[in-house]
């Protein structure tokens, strides 16, 4: 086991804990840079999709993993980011470099405004209220048909940055690099947020609202800020998703997408950036692997193809249940456990990662 | 008598929402957890009754299959808590929220596999008959829904406030540790409340199925029921019914007097207004947050 011996204050705020860790991440970055030369265009598109999902997952992770609030409405903010980005481009003729951050900003402000009345209440209210947000946004897109083109949908123009045309089909590797760059920026932001006073107060609220309040954290305001930052990042992912999908309408961002996002971060591992990436990979790859498995099964059994409607969401649901029951810390948590086992080799104990259980108390008086 | 019929059908719909809302208010009252699969419980209850009653499945008489369906849903609720939810005891409420959402998906899939995705209607003796009060013609199904809901709400309310078990349920939610000290078997109480909530969902499902055809996606009504519960005051049984009725009444009236597309979003807009101006609902249960 490695003991990091800190000799300066900088050691506490360094991005990497020790040089070897930096080496690993640089190697990963090099692989990510080399990916367009290794993969076919289709696989590269899938990799881009995973990165976009990872951004969305990081957005939700800030809320669920860091500040302990649940949102079932993040698809709505994907939609807001996506529509804001495209509409600013097509209606006002602004360039992507301006509309993209604006899309995040609009989604973030919308999120903070929506969350404001609910953050003073118990976390359950936020979960219910955000379900309502998804449904409202879906219907508003239809009501605002003159602007959003309703059920027919909008077509995303190719991204143009200083004359470079970035499109999923003609220049897939440029879209990949753009997404990779944005992902890196979001990761850096996330890492730095976590060690800022704001990030610390998120953790305090997650662990105990009452003790956070006692330490002088304004609980309602911090929750609102957390929701705003979270939806802002999700809005950025939505803007990219719009360009990636090419065409989208009111049903592109429905409740199922919200739930898949939640599934992704739970499976990946709550409260870690790694978890967001693992979860995004699982969710983006799962439909493909289900299709492959189904083809395999039909070949094994022979006979016609098995197509049961709703099976995909049911498999999502089942995986989610199994993870929550048996590995609440997700894929990343499992990896940490395995790593710790080898690091401490004969001394690993089963209960090392056991979580504290709490007795519940109500806030209702009657 | 247009308005009166709108009111009655709105009331009947509202009662179904209220019953679903009551199902998760029951669970919330006793365990502090929220069952996001309550709508799917309702769907399952309706389909079990349908499977027992309809001639193409088991073909039992309606009045025999209703108690059986309610009992099955009760057993299902109990078993679900015993097998799945008891493992979550003492963990964060958010985890339970996510778990029950996933459960809803699995239940919807299971119902789709067993009974198909086509809408089916329940062979119920109360469907399609009329009752006449003077000059007013009302559907028997709608009158039944309102009557049964009223009686059930009263019974549940009395149960929670007057019986020993009901008070024990309230105690186990108000302070789990103290409830343990007082000798209340908290875990068994939790299983019982899930059973009770499953039974309520079965009643809601049977009543809903009597009003029209059902398919596995009716579980999504649960989302409206959430709005109803928050409007009425989360954690209050009469509040759940009140909220359900308000949501049920808003829908037909806004559908009639407002441009199309607005009627389905009115309940959620009302939900937001309530959250802003009276956050704990009309019949609030929270007076001051104590540390």
mmCIF file of N, CA and C in Angstrom, chain B residues 1 4 7 15 56 84 100 107 109 117 141 164 192 209 212 218 244 249 252 267 275:
data_model
loop_
_atom_site.group_PDB
_atom_site.id
_atom_site.type_symbol
_atom_site.label_atom_id
_atom_site.label_comp_id
_atom_site.label_asym_id
_atom_site.label_seq_id
_atom_site.Cartn_x
_atom_site.Cartn_y
_atom_site.Cartn_z
ATOM 1 N N UNK B 1 -77.439 19.394 -18.095
ATOM 2 C CA UNK B 1 -76.766 18.881 -16.893
ATOM 3 C C UNK B 1 -75.329 18.486 -17.227
ATOM 4 N N UNK B 4 -72.847 19.004 -14.276
ATOM 5 C CA UNK B 4 -72.966 17.998 -13.225
ATOM 6 C C UNK B 4 -72.256 16.711 -13.641
ATOM 7 N N UNK B 7 -68.676 17.098 -13.332
ATOM 8 C CA UNK B 7 -68.265 17.034 -11.928
ATOM 9 C C UNK B 7 -68.199 15.584 -11.469
ATOM 10 N N UNK B 15 -61.212 10.216 -7.403
ATOM 11 C CA UNK B 15 -61.186 9.233 -6.325
ATOM 12 C C UNK B 15 -60.137 8.164 -6.615
ATOM 13 N N UNK B 56 -61.873 -15.221 -20.759
ATOM 14 C CA UNK B 56 -60.766 -15.841 -21.499
ATOM 15 C C UNK B 56 -59.625 -16.273 -20.578
ATOM 16 N N UNK B 84 -37.424 -7.758 -0.606
ATOM 17 C CA UNK B 84 -36.617 -6.706 -1.222
ATOM 18 C C UNK B 84 -36.366 -5.544 -0.272
ATOM 19 N N UNK B 100 -37.788 1.737 -6.067
ATOM 20 C CA UNK B 100 -39.196 1.525 -6.401
ATOM 21 C C UNK B 100 -39.490 1.952 -7.844
ATOM 22 N N UNK B 107 -42.464 -4.421 -13.015
ATOM 23 C CA UNK B 107 -43.866 -4.849 -12.897
ATOM 24 C C UNK B 107 -44.611 -4.613 -14.199
ATOM 25 N N UNK B 109 -43.412 -4.503 -17.174
ATOM 26 C CA UNK B 109 -42.966 -5.490 -18.158
ATOM 27 C C UNK B 109 -43.641 -6.835 -17.897
ATOM 28 N N UNK B 117 -50.147 -6.130 -24.290
ATOM 29 C CA UNK B 117 -50.141 -4.669 -24.244
ATOM 30 C C UNK B 117 -51.408 -4.054 -24.824
ATOM 31 N N UNK B 141 -70.832 2.886 -12.389
ATOM 32 C CA UNK B 141 -69.421 2.712 -12.056
ATOM 33 C C UNK B 141 -68.882 3.946 -11.336
ATOM 34 N N UNK B 164 -54.768 0.121 17.784
ATOM 35 C CA UNK B 164 -53.443 -0.008 18.368
ATOM 36 C C UNK B 164 -52.389 -0.140 17.270
ATOM 37 N N UNK B 192 -46.413 -5.039 7.112
ATOM 38 C CA UNK B 192 -47.870 -4.939 7.166
ATOM 39 C C UNK B 192 -48.362 -3.731 6.388
ATOM 40 N N UNK B 209 -60.507 -0.159 -13.360
ATOM 41 C CA UNK B 209 -60.794 -1.070 -14.465
ATOM 42 C C UNK B 209 -62.291 -1.117 -14.748
ATOM 43 N N UNK B 212 -63.299 1.583 -17.431
ATOM 44 C CA UNK B 212 -62.865 1.552 -18.827
ATOM 45 C C UNK B 212 -61.818 0.484 -19.014
ATOM 46 N N UNK B 218 -51.116 1.987 -17.615
ATOM 47 C CA UNK B 218 -51.928 2.846 -16.750
ATOM 48 C C UNK B 218 -51.220 3.140 -15.441
ATOM 49 N N UNK B 244 -56.523 14.325 -4.757
ATOM 50 C CA UNK B 244 -56.966 13.509 -5.882
ATOM 51 C C UNK B 244 -58.199 14.101 -6.521
ATOM 52 N N UNK B 249 -60.960 16.933 -10.780
ATOM 53 C CA UNK B 249 -61.922 17.938 -11.244
ATOM 54 C C UNK B 249 -61.288 18.922 -12.215
ATOM 55 N N UNK B 252 -61.182 17.595 -16.395
ATOM 56 C CA UNK B 252 -62.270 17.762 -17.369
ATOM 57 C C UNK B 252 -62.626 19.228 -17.607
ATOM 58 N N UNK B 267 -52.704 19.862 -13.799
ATOM 59 C CA UNK B 267 -52.390 19.335 -12.463
ATOM 60 C C UNK B 267 -50.974 19.686 -12.027
ATOM 61 N N UNK B 275 -46.532 24.243 -4.365
ATOM 62 C CA UNK B 275 -45.184 24.157 -3.796
ATOM 63 C C UNK B 275 -44.645 25.547 -3.485
#
